[in-house]
């Protein structure tokens, strides 16, 4: 069974994002000294849950908006990518080796949501499942696509005109989080000043 294994906060203001999410959610941001790239990783209760990328770096096209990228662990990136495109997905980045960490490809699914496929080698991602929701105009069609084509069994699917995956963060004290968010937690959605949005639920 395949499942999501990582997220990456992509922002023009990594320091501001780190300050906001540290204050509101208690996340810890630190450079991974064991990573040759010296990548910044996010830790929740001591466990790695994601990374941070700076959209001002030349690898990103100018004007790329802030967003959260999601990585779906799969058994075979090349085979799953071929199957996905055969079922209507659009290939954005063909499969390639990300050093000794794993193999990756990026797609836009048939419902308009971006997702990256990750075949782990040296890096497997987080060590426990985390909830994600795909909002799209056809949630039942999306559920079938992800289950039958990409092998994803555990995810939530909701109805929305604008497609996209969103992470869900579970917290012990939702009122305290809302107070620290200072008006940026609305209808369960946490909006950072950098334009990053995620859902927050009581554990």
mmCIF file with all atom_site columns, C-alpha atoms in Angstrom:
data_model
loop_
_atom_site.group_PDB
_atom_site.id
_atom_site.type_symbol
_atom_site.label_atom_id
_atom_site.label_alt_id
_atom_site.label_comp_id
_atom_site.label_asym_id
_atom_site.label_entity_id
_atom_site.label_seq_id
_atom_site.pdbx_PDB_ins_code
_atom_site.Cartn_x
_atom_site.Cartn_y
_atom_site.Cartn_z
_atom_site.occupancy
_atom_site.B_iso_or_equiv
_atom_site.pdbx_formal_charge
_atom_site.auth_seq_id
_atom_site.auth_comp_id
_atom_site.auth_asym_id
_atom_site.auth_atom_id
_atom_site.pdbx_PDB_model_num
ATOM 1   C CA . UNK A 1 1   ? 0.000   0.000  0.000   1.00 0.00 ? 1   UNK A CA 1
ATOM 2   C CA . UNK A 1 2   ? 1.344   3.402  -0.984  1.00 0.00 ? 2   UNK A CA 1
ATOM 3   C CA . UNK A 1 3   ? 0.878   6.511  1.142   1.00 0.00 ? 3   UNK A CA 1
ATOM 4   C CA . UNK A 1 4   ? 2.011   10.088 1.518   1.00 0.00 ? 4   UNK A CA 1
ATOM 5   C CA . UNK A 1 5   ? 5.431   10.404 3.095   1.00 0.00 ? 5   UNK A CA 1
ATOM 6   C CA . UNK A 1 6   ? 6.520   14.069 3.046   1.00 0.00 ? 6   UNK A CA 1
ATOM 7   C CA . UNK A 1 7   ? 5.559   17.682 2.454   1.00 0.00 ? 7   UNK A CA 1
ATOM 8   C CA . UNK A 1 8   ? 7.599   20.699 1.467   1.00 0.00 ? 8   UNK A CA 1
ATOM 9   C CA . UNK A 1 9   ? 6.657   24.293 2.270   1.00 0.00 ? 9   UNK A CA 1
ATOM 10  C CA . UNK A 1 10  ? 7.669   26.339 -0.759  1.00 0.00 ? 10  UNK A CA 1
ATOM 11  C CA . UNK A 1 11  ? 7.813   30.044 0.050   1.00 0.00 ? 11  UNK A CA 1
ATOM 12  C CA . UNK A 1 12  ? 9.573   33.292 -0.789  1.00 0.00 ? 12  UNK A CA 1
ATOM 13  C CA . UNK A 1 13  ? 10.025  33.879 2.952   1.00 0.00 ? 13  UNK A CA 1
ATOM 14  C CA . UNK A 1 14  ? 11.372  30.746 4.653   1.00 0.00 ? 14  UNK A CA 1
ATOM 15  C CA . UNK A 1 15  ? 12.359  32.631 7.809   1.00 0.00 ? 15  UNK A CA 1
ATOM 16  C CA . UNK A 1 16  ? 8.910   34.186 8.148   1.00 0.00 ? 16  UNK A CA 1
ATOM 17  C CA . UNK A 1 17  ? 7.198   30.853 7.559   1.00 0.00 ? 17  UNK A CA 1
ATOM 18  C CA . UNK A 1 18  ? 9.393   29.215 10.201  1.00 0.00 ? 18  UNK A CA 1
ATOM 19  C CA . UNK A 1 19  ? 8.582   31.948 12.718  1.00 0.00 ? 19  UNK A CA 1
ATOM 20  C CA . UNK A 1 20  ? 4.831   31.731 12.051  1.00 0.00 ? 20  UNK A CA 1
ATOM 21  C CA . UNK A 1 21  ? 4.459   27.961 12.202  1.00 0.00 ? 21  UNK A CA 1
ATOM 22  C CA . UNK A 1 22  ? 6.815   27.676 15.166  1.00 0.00 ? 22  UNK A CA 1
ATOM 23  C CA . UNK A 1 23  ? 4.708   30.194 17.083  1.00 0.00 ? 23  UNK A CA 1
ATOM 24  C CA . UNK A 1 24  ? 1.301   28.813 16.122  1.00 0.00 ? 24  UNK A CA 1
ATOM 25  C CA . UNK A 1 25  ? 1.894   25.054 15.866  1.00 0.00 ? 25  UNK A CA 1
ATOM 26  C CA . UNK A 1 26  ? 5.045   24.568 17.906  1.00 0.00 ? 26  UNK A CA 1
ATOM 27  C CA . UNK A 1 27  ? 6.974   23.192 14.944  1.00 0.00 ? 27  UNK A CA 1
ATOM 28  C CA . UNK A 1 28  ? 10.767  23.230 15.111  1.00 0.00 ? 28  UNK A CA 1
ATOM 29  C CA . UNK A 1 29  ? 12.769  24.244 12.035  1.00 0.00 ? 29  UNK A CA 1
ATOM 30  C CA . UNK A 1 30  ? 16.407  23.184 11.783  1.00 0.00 ? 30  UNK A CA 1
ATOM 31  C CA . UNK A 1 31  ? 19.103  22.542 9.191   1.00 0.00 ? 31  UNK A CA 1
ATOM 32  C CA . UNK A 1 32  ? 19.732  18.818 8.765   1.00 0.00 ? 32  UNK A CA 1
ATOM 33  C CA . UNK A 1 33  ? 23.474  18.600 9.339   1.00 0.00 ? 33  UNK A CA 1
ATOM 34  C CA . UNK A 1 34  ? 23.524  15.038 7.995   1.00 0.00 ? 34  UNK A CA 1
ATOM 35  C CA . UNK A 1 35  ? 22.106  16.176 4.648   1.00 0.00 ? 35  UNK A CA 1
ATOM 36  C CA . UNK A 1 36  ? 24.763  17.260 2.125   1.00 0.00 ? 36  UNK A CA 1
ATOM 37  C CA . UNK A 1 37  ? 22.297  19.879 0.838   1.00 0.00 ? 37  UNK A CA 1
ATOM 38  C CA . UNK A 1 38  ? 21.931  21.292 4.379   1.00 0.00 ? 38  UNK A CA 1
ATOM 39  C CA . UNK A 1 39  ? 18.189  21.301 3.841   1.00 0.00 ? 39  UNK A CA 1
ATOM 40  C CA . UNK A 1 40  ? 15.896  22.841 6.449   1.00 0.00 ? 40  UNK A CA 1
ATOM 41  C CA . UNK A 1 41  ? 13.503  20.311 7.925   1.00 0.00 ? 41  UNK A CA 1
ATOM 42  C CA . UNK A 1 42  ? 10.400  20.677 10.051  1.00 0.00 ? 42  UNK A CA 1
ATOM 43  C CA . UNK A 1 43  ? 10.017  18.687 13.259  1.00 0.00 ? 43  UNK A CA 1
ATOM 44  C CA . UNK A 1 44  ? 6.826   18.063 15.210  1.00 0.00 ? 44  UNK A CA 1
ATOM 45  C CA . UNK A 1 45  ? 7.336   16.602 18.676  1.00 0.00 ? 45  UNK A CA 1
ATOM 46  C CA . UNK A 1 46  ? 10.841  15.651 17.615  1.00 0.00 ? 46  UNK A CA 1
ATOM 47  C CA . UNK A 1 47  ? 9.760   13.817 14.464  1.00 0.00 ? 47  UNK A CA 1
ATOM 48  C CA . UNK A 1 48  ? 10.549  15.068 10.944  1.00 0.00 ? 48  UNK A CA 1
ATOM 49  C CA . UNK A 1 49  ? 7.363   15.965 9.053   1.00 0.00 ? 49  UNK A CA 1
ATOM 50  C CA . UNK A 1 50  ? 8.508   18.109 6.142   1.00 0.00 ? 50  UNK A CA 1
ATOM 51  C CA . UNK A 1 51  ? 10.965  20.494 4.581   1.00 0.00 ? 51  UNK A CA 1
ATOM 52  C CA . UNK A 1 52  ? 11.190  24.111 3.463   1.00 0.00 ? 52  UNK A CA 1
ATOM 53  C CA . UNK A 1 53  ? 12.243  25.415 0.045   1.00 0.00 ? 53  UNK A CA 1
ATOM 54  C CA . UNK A 1 54  ? 13.079  28.982 -0.941  1.00 0.00 ? 54  UNK A CA 1
ATOM 55  C CA . UNK A 1 55  ? 11.191  30.037 -4.073  1.00 0.00 ? 55  UNK A CA 1
ATOM 56  C CA . UNK A 1 56  ? 13.752  32.764 -4.710  1.00 0.00 ? 56  UNK A CA 1
ATOM 57  C CA . UNK A 1 57  ? 16.255  30.103 -5.759  1.00 0.00 ? 57  UNK A CA 1
ATOM 58  C CA . UNK A 1 58  ? 16.865  29.986 -9.541  1.00 0.00 ? 58  UNK A CA 1
ATOM 59  C CA . UNK A 1 59  ? 15.540  26.434 -9.849  1.00 0.00 ? 59  UNK A CA 1
ATOM 60  C CA . UNK A 1 60  ? 12.017  27.862 -9.511  1.00 0.00 ? 60  UNK A CA 1
ATOM 61  C CA . UNK A 1 61  ? 10.428  29.909 -12.330 1.00 0.00 ? 61  UNK A CA 1
ATOM 62  C CA . UNK A 1 62  ? 9.917   33.603 -11.482 1.00 0.00 ? 62  UNK A CA 1
ATOM 63  C CA . UNK A 1 63  ? 6.508   34.286 -10.039 1.00 0.00 ? 63  UNK A CA 1
ATOM 64  C CA . UNK A 1 64  ? 5.964   30.795 -8.640  1.00 0.00 ? 64  UNK A CA 1
ATOM 65  C CA . UNK A 1 65  ? 3.382   31.263 -5.863  1.00 0.00 ? 65  UNK A CA 1
ATOM 66  C CA . UNK A 1 66  ? 3.806   29.920 -2.353  1.00 0.00 ? 66  UNK A CA 1
ATOM 67  C CA . UNK A 1 67  ? 2.429   26.415 -2.009  1.00 0.00 ? 67  UNK A CA 1
ATOM 68  C CA . UNK A 1 68  ? 2.856   23.113 -0.203  1.00 0.00 ? 68  UNK A CA 1
ATOM 69  C CA . UNK A 1 69  ? 4.194   20.204 -2.253  1.00 0.00 ? 69  UNK A CA 1
ATOM 70  C CA . UNK A 1 70  ? 3.149   16.685 -1.292  1.00 0.00 ? 70  UNK A CA 1
ATOM 71  C CA . UNK A 1 71  ? 5.062   13.459 -1.883  1.00 0.00 ? 71  UNK A CA 1
ATOM 72  C CA . UNK A 1 72  ? 3.344   10.115 -2.341  1.00 0.00 ? 72  UNK A CA 1
ATOM 73  C CA . UNK A 1 73  ? 5.545   7.112  -1.623  1.00 0.00 ? 73  UNK A CA 1
ATOM 74  C CA . UNK A 1 74  ? 5.195   4.485  -4.348  1.00 0.00 ? 74  UNK A CA 1
ATOM 75  C CA . UNK A 1 75  ? 6.762   1.125  -5.088  1.00 0.00 ? 75  UNK A CA 1
ATOM 76  C CA . UNK A 1 76  ? 7.975   2.021  -8.590  1.00 0.00 ? 76  UNK A CA 1
ATOM 77  C CA . UNK A 1 77  ? 8.061   5.656  -9.752  1.00 0.00 ? 77  UNK A CA 1
ATOM 78  C CA . UNK A 1 78  ? 8.538   4.867  -13.429 1.00 0.00 ? 78  UNK A CA 1
ATOM 79  C CA . UNK A 1 79  ? 5.734   2.314  -13.585 1.00 0.00 ? 79  UNK A CA 1
ATOM 80  C CA . UNK A 1 80  ? 3.316   4.434  -11.564 1.00 0.00 ? 80  UNK A CA 1
ATOM 81  C CA . UNK A 1 81  ? 4.112   7.532  -13.637 1.00 0.00 ? 81  UNK A CA 1
ATOM 82  C CA . UNK A 1 82  ? 3.435   5.651  -16.861 1.00 0.00 ? 82  UNK A CA 1
ATOM 83  C CA . UNK A 1 83  ? 0.149   4.327  -15.491 1.00 0.00 ? 83  UNK A CA 1
ATOM 84  C CA . UNK A 1 84  ? -0.913  7.755  -14.246 1.00 0.00 ? 84  UNK A CA 1
ATOM 85  C CA . UNK A 1 85  ? -0.293  9.485  -17.566 1.00 0.00 ? 85  UNK A CA 1
ATOM 86  C CA . UNK A 1 86  ? -2.118  6.670  -19.349 1.00 0.00 ? 86  UNK A CA 1
ATOM 87  C CA . UNK A 1 87  ? -5.122  7.467  -17.149 1.00 0.00 ? 87  UNK A CA 1
ATOM 88  C CA . UNK A 1 88  ? -5.133  11.199 -17.826 1.00 0.00 ? 88  UNK A CA 1
ATOM 89  C CA . UNK A 1 89  ? -2.472  12.702 -15.561 1.00 0.00 ? 89  UNK A CA 1
ATOM 90  C CA . UNK A 1 90  ? -0.130  15.339 -17.011 1.00 0.00 ? 90  UNK A CA 1
ATOM 91  C CA . UNK A 1 91  ? 3.587   14.832 -16.576 1.00 0.00 ? 91  UNK A CA 1
ATOM 92  C CA . UNK A 1 92  ? 5.315   17.929 -15.147 1.00 0.00 ? 92  UNK A CA 1
ATOM 93  C CA . UNK A 1 93  ? 8.729   16.547 -14.185 1.00 0.00 ? 93  UNK A CA 1
ATOM 94  C CA . UNK A 1 94  ? 9.745   13.130 -15.576 1.00 0.00 ? 94  UNK A CA 1
ATOM 95  C CA . UNK A 1 95  ? 11.244  10.565 -13.196 1.00 0.00 ? 95  UNK A CA 1
ATOM 96  C CA . UNK A 1 96  ? 14.803  11.287 -12.124 1.00 0.00 ? 96  UNK A CA 1
ATOM 97  C CA . UNK A 1 97  ? 17.176  10.266 -9.349  1.00 0.00 ? 97  UNK A CA 1
ATOM 98  C CA . UNK A 1 98  ? 17.391  12.714 -6.434  1.00 0.00 ? 98  UNK A CA 1
ATOM 99  C CA . UNK A 1 99  ? 20.943  11.797 -5.491  1.00 0.00 ? 99  UNK A CA 1
ATOM 100 C CA . UNK A 1 100 ? 21.027  8.751  -3.256  1.00 0.00 ? 100 UNK A CA 1
ATOM 101 C CA . UNK A 1 101 ? 17.799  9.761  -1.489  1.00 0.00 ? 101 UNK A CA 1
ATOM 102 C CA . UNK A 1 102 ? 15.266  8.359  -3.941  1.00 0.00 ? 102 UNK A CA 1
ATOM 103 C CA . UNK A 1 103 ? 13.623  8.697  -7.324  1.00 0.00 ? 103 UNK A CA 1
ATOM 104 C CA . UNK A 1 104 ? 10.952  11.299 -7.999  1.00 0.00 ? 104 UNK A CA 1
ATOM 105 C CA . UNK A 1 105 ? 8.440   12.478 -10.593 1.00 0.00 ? 105 UNK A CA 1
ATOM 106 C CA . UNK A 1 106 ? 5.833   15.241 -10.488 1.00 0.00 ? 106 UNK A CA 1
ATOM 107 C CA . UNK A 1 107 ? 2.378   15.062 -12.041 1.00 0.00 ? 107 UNK A CA 1
ATOM 108 C CA . UNK A 1 108 ? -0.854  16.979 -12.246 1.00 0.00 ? 108 UNK A CA 1
ATOM 109 C CA . UNK A 1 109 ? -3.588  14.405 -11.730 1.00 0.00 ? 109 UNK A CA 1
ATOM 110 C CA . UNK A 1 110 ? -6.643  14.211 -14.043 1.00 0.00 ? 110 UNK A CA 1
ATOM 111 C CA . UNK A 1 111 ? -8.562  16.390 -11.580 1.00 0.00 ? 111 UNK A CA 1
ATOM 112 C CA . UNK A 1 112 ? -6.047  19.253 -11.580 1.00 0.00 ? 112 UNK A CA 1
ATOM 113 C CA . UNK A 1 113 ? -4.068  18.646 -8.378  1.00 0.00 ? 113 UNK A CA 1
ATOM 114 C CA . UNK A 1 114 ? -0.275  18.478 -8.351  1.00 0.00 ? 114 UNK A CA 1
ATOM 115 C CA . UNK A 1 115 ? 1.441   15.546 -6.653  1.00 0.00 ? 115 UNK A CA 1
ATOM 116 C CA . UNK A 1 116 ? 4.970   14.166 -6.578  1.00 0.00 ? 116 UNK A CA 1
ATOM 117 C CA . UNK A 1 117 ? 5.707   10.441 -6.574  1.00 0.00 ? 117 UNK A CA 1
ATOM 118 C CA . UNK A 1 118 ? 8.601   9.288  -4.418  1.00 0.00 ? 118 UNK A CA 1
ATOM 119 C CA . UNK A 1 119 ? 10.430  5.962  -4.527  1.00 0.00 ? 119 UNK A CA 1
ATOM 120 C CA . UNK A 1 120 ? 12.604  5.912  -1.431  1.00 0.00 ? 120 UNK A CA 1
ATOM 121 C CA . UNK A 1 121 ? 16.213  4.827  -1.282  1.00 0.00 ? 121 UNK A CA 1
ATOM 122 C CA . UNK A 1 122 ? 18.188  6.681  1.368   1.00 0.00 ? 122 UNK A CA 1
ATOM 123 C CA . UNK A 1 123 ? 15.271  8.796  2.598   1.00 0.00 ? 123 UNK A CA 1
ATOM 124 C CA . UNK A 1 124 ? 11.815  7.423  3.375   1.00 0.00 ? 124 UNK A CA 1
ATOM 125 C CA . UNK A 1 125 ? 10.131  10.551 4.770   1.00 0.00 ? 125 UNK A CA 1
ATOM 126 C CA . UNK A 1 126 ? 8.062   10.781 7.929   1.00 0.00 ? 126 UNK A CA 1
ATOM 127 C CA . UNK A 1 127 ? 7.749   7.752  10.177  1.00 0.00 ? 127 UNK A CA 1
ATOM 128 C CA . UNK A 1 128 ? 3.996   7.729  10.789  1.00 0.00 ? 128 UNK A CA 1
ATOM 129 C CA . UNK A 1 129 ? 0.955   8.378  8.567   1.00 0.00 ? 129 UNK A CA 1
ATOM 130 C CA . UNK A 1 130 ? -0.434  11.908 8.464   1.00 0.00 ? 130 UNK A CA 1
ATOM 131 C CA . UNK A 1 131 ? -3.859  12.873 7.124   1.00 0.00 ? 131 UNK A CA 1
ATOM 132 C CA . UNK A 1 132 ? -4.264  14.707 3.812   1.00 0.00 ? 132 UNK A CA 1
ATOM 133 C CA . UNK A 1 133 ? -7.334  15.822 1.905   1.00 0.00 ? 133 UNK A CA 1
ATOM 134 C CA . UNK A 1 134 ? -7.764  16.196 -1.844  1.00 0.00 ? 134 UNK A CA 1
ATOM 135 C CA . UNK A 1 135 ? -10.336 18.809 -2.783  1.00 0.00 ? 135 UNK A CA 1
ATOM 136 C CA . UNK A 1 136 ? -11.553 18.604 -6.390  1.00 0.00 ? 136 UNK A CA 1
ATOM 137 C CA . UNK A 1 137 ? -14.755 18.715 -8.479  1.00 0.00 ? 137 UNK A CA 1
ATOM 138 C CA . UNK A 1 138 ? -14.973 14.899 -8.678  1.00 0.00 ? 138 UNK A CA 1
ATOM 139 C CA . UNK A 1 139 ? -13.908 13.360 -5.352  1.00 0.00 ? 139 UNK A CA 1
ATOM 140 C CA . UNK A 1 140 ? -15.178 9.862  -6.153  1.00 0.00 ? 140 UNK A CA 1
ATOM 141 C CA . UNK A 1 141 ? -13.339 9.814  -9.483  1.00 0.00 ? 141 UNK A CA 1
ATOM 142 C CA . UNK A 1 142 ? -10.212 11.043 -7.720  1.00 0.00 ? 142 UNK A CA 1
ATOM 143 C CA . UNK A 1 143 ? -10.549 8.347  -5.061  1.00 0.00 ? 143 UNK A CA 1
ATOM 144 C CA . UNK A 1 144 ? -10.705 5.656  -7.754  1.00 0.00 ? 144 UNK A CA 1
ATOM 145 C CA . UNK A 1 145 ? -7.736  7.109  -9.632  1.00 0.00 ? 145 UNK A CA 1
ATOM 146 C CA . UNK A 1 146 ? -5.483  7.260  -6.595  1.00 0.00 ? 146 UNK A CA 1
ATOM 147 C CA . UNK A 1 147 ? -6.527  3.829  -5.347  1.00 0.00 ? 147 UNK A CA 1
ATOM 148 C CA . UNK A 1 148 ? -6.463  1.935  -8.627  1.00 0.00 ? 148 UNK A CA 1
ATOM 149 C CA . UNK A 1 149 ? -3.613  3.720  -10.447 1.00 0.00 ? 149 UNK A CA 1
ATOM 150 C CA . UNK A 1 150 ? -1.309  4.940  -7.667  1.00 0.00 ? 150 UNK A CA 1
ATOM 151 C CA . UNK A 1 151 ? -2.134  2.446  -4.927  1.00 0.00 ? 151 UNK A CA 1
ATOM 152 C CA . UNK A 1 152 ? -3.221  5.037  -2.354  1.00 0.00 ? 152 UNK A CA 1
ATOM 153 C CA . UNK A 1 153 ? -5.702  3.683  0.186   1.00 0.00 ? 153 UNK A CA 1
ATOM 154 C CA . UNK A 1 154 ? -5.651  6.201  3.037   1.00 0.00 ? 154 UNK A CA 1
ATOM 155 C CA . UNK A 1 155 ? -6.699  9.741  2.136   1.00 0.00 ? 155 UNK A CA 1
ATOM 156 C CA . UNK A 1 156 ? -9.735  11.974 2.350   1.00 0.00 ? 156 UNK A CA 1
ATOM 157 C CA . UNK A 1 157 ? -11.515 13.461 -0.659  1.00 0.00 ? 157 UNK A CA 1
ATOM 158 C CA . UNK A 1 158 ? -13.718 16.530 -0.636  1.00 0.00 ? 158 UNK A CA 1
ATOM 159 C CA . UNK A 1 159 ? -15.630 18.601 -3.170  1.00 0.00 ? 159 UNK A CA 1
ATOM 160 C CA . UNK A 1 160 ? -14.235 21.958 -4.324  1.00 0.00 ? 160 UNK A CA 1
ATOM 161 C CA . UNK A 1 161 ? -13.975 23.928 -7.540  1.00 0.00 ? 161 UNK A CA 1
ATOM 162 C CA . UNK A 1 162 ? -10.246 24.581 -7.082  1.00 0.00 ? 162 UNK A CA 1
ATOM 163 C CA . UNK A 1 163 ? -8.325  21.273 -6.906  1.00 0.00 ? 163 UNK A CA 1
ATOM 164 C CA . UNK A 1 164 ? -5.438  20.647 -4.563  1.00 0.00 ? 164 UNK A CA 1
ATOM 165 C CA . UNK A 1 165 ? -4.080  18.539 -1.732  1.00 0.00 ? 165 UNK A CA 1
ATOM 166 C CA . UNK A 1 166 ? -3.999  20.036 1.737   1.00 0.00 ? 166 UNK A CA 1
ATOM 167 C CA . UNK A 1 167 ? -2.272  18.722 4.841   1.00 0.00 ? 167 UNK A CA 1
ATOM 168 C CA . UNK A 1 168 ? -4.165  18.237 8.078   1.00 0.00 ? 168 UNK A CA 1
ATOM 169 C CA . UNK A 1 169 ? -2.382  19.014 11.343  1.00 0.00 ? 169 UNK A CA 1
ATOM 170 C CA . UNK A 1 170 ? -3.774  17.425 14.506  1.00 0.00 ? 170 UNK A CA 1
ATOM 171 C CA . UNK A 1 171 ? -3.342  19.438 17.708  1.00 0.00 ? 171 UNK A CA 1
ATOM 172 C CA . UNK A 1 172 ? -4.112  18.797 21.371  1.00 0.00 ? 172 UNK A CA 1
ATOM 173 C CA . UNK A 1 173 ? -5.413  22.283 22.198  1.00 0.00 ? 173 UNK A CA 1
ATOM 174 C CA . UNK A 1 174 ? -7.265  23.838 19.282  1.00 0.00 ? 174 UNK A CA 1
ATOM 175 C CA . UNK A 1 175 ? -8.412  26.984 21.161  1.00 0.00 ? 175 UNK A CA 1
ATOM 176 C CA . UNK A 1 176 ? -4.793  27.735 22.128  1.00 0.00 ? 176 UNK A CA 1
ATOM 177 C CA . UNK A 1 177 ? -3.691  27.329 18.522  1.00 0.00 ? 177 UNK A CA 1
ATOM 178 C CA . UNK A 1 178 ? -6.474  29.669 17.421  1.00 0.00 ? 178 UNK A CA 1
ATOM 179 C CA . UNK A 1 179 ? -5.349  32.261 19.955  1.00 0.00 ? 179 UNK A CA 1
ATOM 180 C CA . UNK A 1 180 ? -1.737  32.108 18.773  1.00 0.00 ? 180 UNK A CA 1
ATOM 181 C CA . UNK A 1 181 ? -2.882  32.324 15.148  1.00 0.00 ? 181 UNK A CA 1
ATOM 182 C CA . UNK A 1 182 ? -4.279  35.796 15.872  1.00 0.00 ? 182 UNK A CA 1
ATOM 183 C CA . UNK A 1 183 ? -7.128  35.648 13.390  1.00 0.00 ? 183 UNK A CA 1
ATOM 184 C CA . UNK A 1 184 ? -5.360  33.533 10.788  1.00 0.00 ? 184 UNK A CA 1
ATOM 185 C CA . UNK A 1 185 ? -7.244  30.339 11.676  1.00 0.00 ? 185 UNK A CA 1
ATOM 186 C CA . UNK A 1 186 ? -10.601 30.593 9.922   1.00 0.00 ? 186 UNK A CA 1
ATOM 187 C CA . UNK A 1 187 ? -13.102 27.751 9.489   1.00 0.00 ? 187 UNK A CA 1
ATOM 188 C CA . UNK A 1 188 ? -10.412 25.272 10.421  1.00 0.00 ? 188 UNK A CA 1
ATOM 189 C CA . UNK A 1 189 ? -7.944  26.567 7.831   1.00 0.00 ? 189 UNK A CA 1
ATOM 190 C CA . UNK A 1 190 ? -4.666  28.152 8.951   1.00 0.00 ? 190 UNK A CA 1
ATOM 191 C CA . UNK A 1 191 ? -3.456  30.889 6.589   1.00 0.00 ? 191 UNK A CA 1
ATOM 192 C CA . UNK A 1 192 ? 0.175   31.918 7.009   1.00 0.00 ? 192 UNK A CA 1
ATOM 193 C CA . UNK A 1 193 ? 1.298   35.449 6.064   1.00 0.00 ? 193 UNK A CA 1
ATOM 194 C CA . UNK A 1 194 ? 3.404   33.795 3.345   1.00 0.00 ? 194 UNK A CA 1
ATOM 195 C CA . UNK A 1 195 ? 0.346   32.369 1.570   1.00 0.00 ? 195 UNK A CA 1
ATOM 196 C CA . UNK A 1 196 ? 0.603   28.779 2.838   1.00 0.00 ? 196 UNK A CA 1
ATOM 197 C CA . UNK A 1 197 ? -2.660  27.125 3.876   1.00 0.00 ? 197 UNK A CA 1
ATOM 198 C CA . UNK A 1 198 ? -3.289  23.967 5.865   1.00 0.00 ? 198 UNK A CA 1
ATOM 199 C CA . UNK A 1 199 ? -6.105  22.516 7.928   1.00 0.00 ? 199 UNK A CA 1
ATOM 200 C CA . UNK A 1 200 ? -5.954  22.249 11.702  1.00 0.00 ? 200 UNK A CA 1
ATOM 201 C CA . UNK A 1 201 ? -8.100  19.786 13.665  1.00 0.00 ? 201 UNK A CA 1
ATOM 202 C CA . UNK A 1 202 ? -8.379  18.766 17.289  1.00 0.00 ? 202 UNK A CA 1
ATOM 203 C CA . UNK A 1 203 ? -6.687  15.441 17.913  1.00 0.00 ? 203 UNK A CA 1
#
